[in-house]
CSV table of C-alpha atoms in Angstrom, one decimal:
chain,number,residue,atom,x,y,z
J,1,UNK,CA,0.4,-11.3,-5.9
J,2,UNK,CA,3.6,-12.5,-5.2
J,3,UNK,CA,6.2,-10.5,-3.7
J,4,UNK,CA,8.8,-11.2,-7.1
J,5,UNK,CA,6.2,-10.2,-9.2
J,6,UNK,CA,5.5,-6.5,-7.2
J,7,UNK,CA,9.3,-5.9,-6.8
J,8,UNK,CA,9.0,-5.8,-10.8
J,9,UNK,CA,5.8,-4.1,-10.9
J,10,UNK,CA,7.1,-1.0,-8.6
J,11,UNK,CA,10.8,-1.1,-10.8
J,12,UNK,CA,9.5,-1.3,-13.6
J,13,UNK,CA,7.2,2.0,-12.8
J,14,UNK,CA,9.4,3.9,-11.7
J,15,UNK,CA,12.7,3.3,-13.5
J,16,UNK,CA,13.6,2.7,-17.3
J,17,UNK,CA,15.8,-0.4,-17.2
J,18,UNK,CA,18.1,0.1,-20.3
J,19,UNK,CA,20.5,-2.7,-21.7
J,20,UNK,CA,23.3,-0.3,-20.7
J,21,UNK,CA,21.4,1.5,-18.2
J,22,UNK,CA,24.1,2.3,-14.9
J,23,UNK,CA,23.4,3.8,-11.6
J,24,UNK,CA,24.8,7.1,-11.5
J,25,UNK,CA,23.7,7.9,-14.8
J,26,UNK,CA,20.5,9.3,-16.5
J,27,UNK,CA,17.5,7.6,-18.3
J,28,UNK,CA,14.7,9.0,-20.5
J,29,UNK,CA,11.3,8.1,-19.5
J,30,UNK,CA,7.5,9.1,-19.6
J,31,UNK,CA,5.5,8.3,-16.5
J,32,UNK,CA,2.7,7.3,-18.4
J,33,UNK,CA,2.6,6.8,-21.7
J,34,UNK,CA,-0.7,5.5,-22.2
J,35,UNK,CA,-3.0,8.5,-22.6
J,36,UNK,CA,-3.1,9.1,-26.0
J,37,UNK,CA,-7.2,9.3,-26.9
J,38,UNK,CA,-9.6,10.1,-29.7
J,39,UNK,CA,-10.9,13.8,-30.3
J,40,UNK,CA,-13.9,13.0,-29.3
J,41,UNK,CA,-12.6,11.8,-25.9
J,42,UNK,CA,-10.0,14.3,-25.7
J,43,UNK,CA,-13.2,16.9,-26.6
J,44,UNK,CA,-15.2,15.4,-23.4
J,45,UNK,CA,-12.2,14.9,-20.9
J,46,UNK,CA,-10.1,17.4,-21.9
J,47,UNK,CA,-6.5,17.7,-22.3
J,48,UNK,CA,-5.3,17.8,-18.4
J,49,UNK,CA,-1.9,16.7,-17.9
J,50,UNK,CA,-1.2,14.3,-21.0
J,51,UNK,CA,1.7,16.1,-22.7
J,52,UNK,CA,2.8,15.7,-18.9
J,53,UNK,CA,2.0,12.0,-18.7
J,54,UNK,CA,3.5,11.4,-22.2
J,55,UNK,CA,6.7,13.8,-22.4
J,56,UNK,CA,10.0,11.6,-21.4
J,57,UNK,CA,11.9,12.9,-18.4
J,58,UNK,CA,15.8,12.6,-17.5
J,59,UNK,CA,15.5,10.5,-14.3
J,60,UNK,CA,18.4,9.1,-12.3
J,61,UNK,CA,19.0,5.2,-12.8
J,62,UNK,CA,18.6,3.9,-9.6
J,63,UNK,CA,20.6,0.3,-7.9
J,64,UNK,CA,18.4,-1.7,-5.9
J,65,UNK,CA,21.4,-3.9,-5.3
J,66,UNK,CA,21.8,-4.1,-1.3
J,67,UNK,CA,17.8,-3.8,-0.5
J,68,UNK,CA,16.2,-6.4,0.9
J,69,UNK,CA,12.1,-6.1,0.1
J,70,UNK,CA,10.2,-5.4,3.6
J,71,UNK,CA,6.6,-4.8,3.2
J,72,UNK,CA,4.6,-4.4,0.2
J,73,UNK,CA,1.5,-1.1,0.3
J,74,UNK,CA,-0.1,0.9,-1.5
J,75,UNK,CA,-4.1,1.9,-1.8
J,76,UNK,CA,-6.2,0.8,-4.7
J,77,UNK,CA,-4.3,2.3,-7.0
J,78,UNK,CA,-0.9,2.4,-6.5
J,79,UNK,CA,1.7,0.5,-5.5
J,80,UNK,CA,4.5,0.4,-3.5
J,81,UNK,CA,7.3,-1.2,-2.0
J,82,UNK,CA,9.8,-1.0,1.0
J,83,UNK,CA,13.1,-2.0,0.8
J,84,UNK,CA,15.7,-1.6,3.7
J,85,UNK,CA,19.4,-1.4,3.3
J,86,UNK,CA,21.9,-3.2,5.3
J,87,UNK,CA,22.4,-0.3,7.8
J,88,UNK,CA,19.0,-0.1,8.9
J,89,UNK,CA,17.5,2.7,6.5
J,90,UNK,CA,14.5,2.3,4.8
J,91,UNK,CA,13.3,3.2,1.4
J,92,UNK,CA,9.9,3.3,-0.3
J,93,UNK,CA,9.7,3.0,-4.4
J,94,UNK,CA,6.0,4.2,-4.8
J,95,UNK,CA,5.0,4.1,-8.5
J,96,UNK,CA,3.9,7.0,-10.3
J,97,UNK,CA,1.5,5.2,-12.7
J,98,UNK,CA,-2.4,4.3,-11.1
J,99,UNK,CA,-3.6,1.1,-11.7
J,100,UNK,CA,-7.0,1.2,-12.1
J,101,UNK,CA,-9.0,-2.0,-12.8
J,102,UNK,CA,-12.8,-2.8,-12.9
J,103,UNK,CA,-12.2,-4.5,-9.0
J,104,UNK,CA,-10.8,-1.5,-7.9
J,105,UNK,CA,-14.1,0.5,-8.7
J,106,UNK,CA,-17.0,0.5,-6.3
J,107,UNK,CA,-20.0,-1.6,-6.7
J,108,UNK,CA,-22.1,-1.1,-10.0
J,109,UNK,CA,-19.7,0.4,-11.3
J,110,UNK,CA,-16.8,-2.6,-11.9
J,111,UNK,CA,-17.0,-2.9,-15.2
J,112,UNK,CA,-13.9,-2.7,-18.0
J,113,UNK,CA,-15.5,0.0,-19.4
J,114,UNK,CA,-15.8,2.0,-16.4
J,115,UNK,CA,-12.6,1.2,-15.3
J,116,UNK,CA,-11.1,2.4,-18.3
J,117,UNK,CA,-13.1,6.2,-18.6
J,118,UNK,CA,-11.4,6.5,-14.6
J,119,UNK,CA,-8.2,5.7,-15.7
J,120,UNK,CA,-8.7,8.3,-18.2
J,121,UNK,CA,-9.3,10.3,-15.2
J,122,UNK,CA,-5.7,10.0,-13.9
J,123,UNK,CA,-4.6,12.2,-16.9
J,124,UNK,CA,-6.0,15.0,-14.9
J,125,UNK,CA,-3.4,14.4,-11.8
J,126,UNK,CA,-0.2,15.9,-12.2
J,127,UNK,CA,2.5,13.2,-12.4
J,128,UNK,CA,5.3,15.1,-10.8
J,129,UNK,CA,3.2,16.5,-8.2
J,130,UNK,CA,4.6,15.1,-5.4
J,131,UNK,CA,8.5,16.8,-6.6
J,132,UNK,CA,7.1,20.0,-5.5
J,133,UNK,CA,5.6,19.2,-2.6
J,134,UNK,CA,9.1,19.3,-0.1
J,135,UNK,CA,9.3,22.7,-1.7
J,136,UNK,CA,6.4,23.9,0.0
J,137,UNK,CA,6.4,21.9,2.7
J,138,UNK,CA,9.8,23.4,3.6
J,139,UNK,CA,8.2,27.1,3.0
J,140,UNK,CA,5.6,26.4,5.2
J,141,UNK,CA,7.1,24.7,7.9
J,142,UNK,CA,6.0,20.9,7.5
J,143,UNK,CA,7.7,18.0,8.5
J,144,UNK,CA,7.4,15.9,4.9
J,145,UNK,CA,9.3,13.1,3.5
J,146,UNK,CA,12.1,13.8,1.1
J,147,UNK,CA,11.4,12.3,-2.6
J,148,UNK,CA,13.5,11.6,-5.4
């Protein structure tokens, strides 16, 4: 994948990019958005977190203006990009969404169809999970990055 194209993928995860949309101010967004099912799946998988996944949040419109792309990461499933300002400091956009795919599957089990019941999955993780984790990092004494 080319480095243009995962610049978009990792902004376009984790920012809403508005017509009038200005750094400083706030946009409305859901992290997910795509985990709306049947009651019949809903029945077998449950509800988990898809009110969560689903529900638009006030996040802060970020400027990437300035950062120069450094190294592209990420597992199997997410993605995520570093970019380094002019003075040195570097950031990492990280997106919240998984992107599960039949290749990302193990062996026997890389089908579409497969891939789609563990993407399903995902609704079970709690999007905003890693907000609350300086909080108890900090109560418990952990070094741990900040995140915004």
């Amino acid at each position: 994948m080319r480095l243009q194209q995962l610049i978009a993928i990792a902004f376009l995860s984790t920012t809403t990019i508005c017509a009038d949309a200005q750094p400083g101010k706030d946009s409305a967004t859901a992290a997910g958005g795509k985990f709306t099912t049947n009651r019949a799946r809903m029945k077998w998988m449950g509800a988990n977190y898809r009110t969560e996944w689903n529900t638009p949040v006030k996040v802060p419109v970020q400027s990437l203006a300035g950062l120069t792309p450094v190294k592209r990461g990420g597992g199997k499933q997410t993605k995520s990009l570093r970019m380094q300002a002019a003075d040195g400091k570097q950031y990492t956009i990280r997106s919240i969404q998984k992107f599960i795919t039949s290749k990302t599957l193990p062996g026997g089990l890389n089908s579409e169809a497969a891939a789609d019941l563990v993407a399903d999955g995902v609704s079970a993780s709690y999007p905003y999970a890693s907000l609350s984790m300086q909080s108890l990092a900090d109560a418990v004494g952990v070094p741990y990055g900040k995140v915004r």
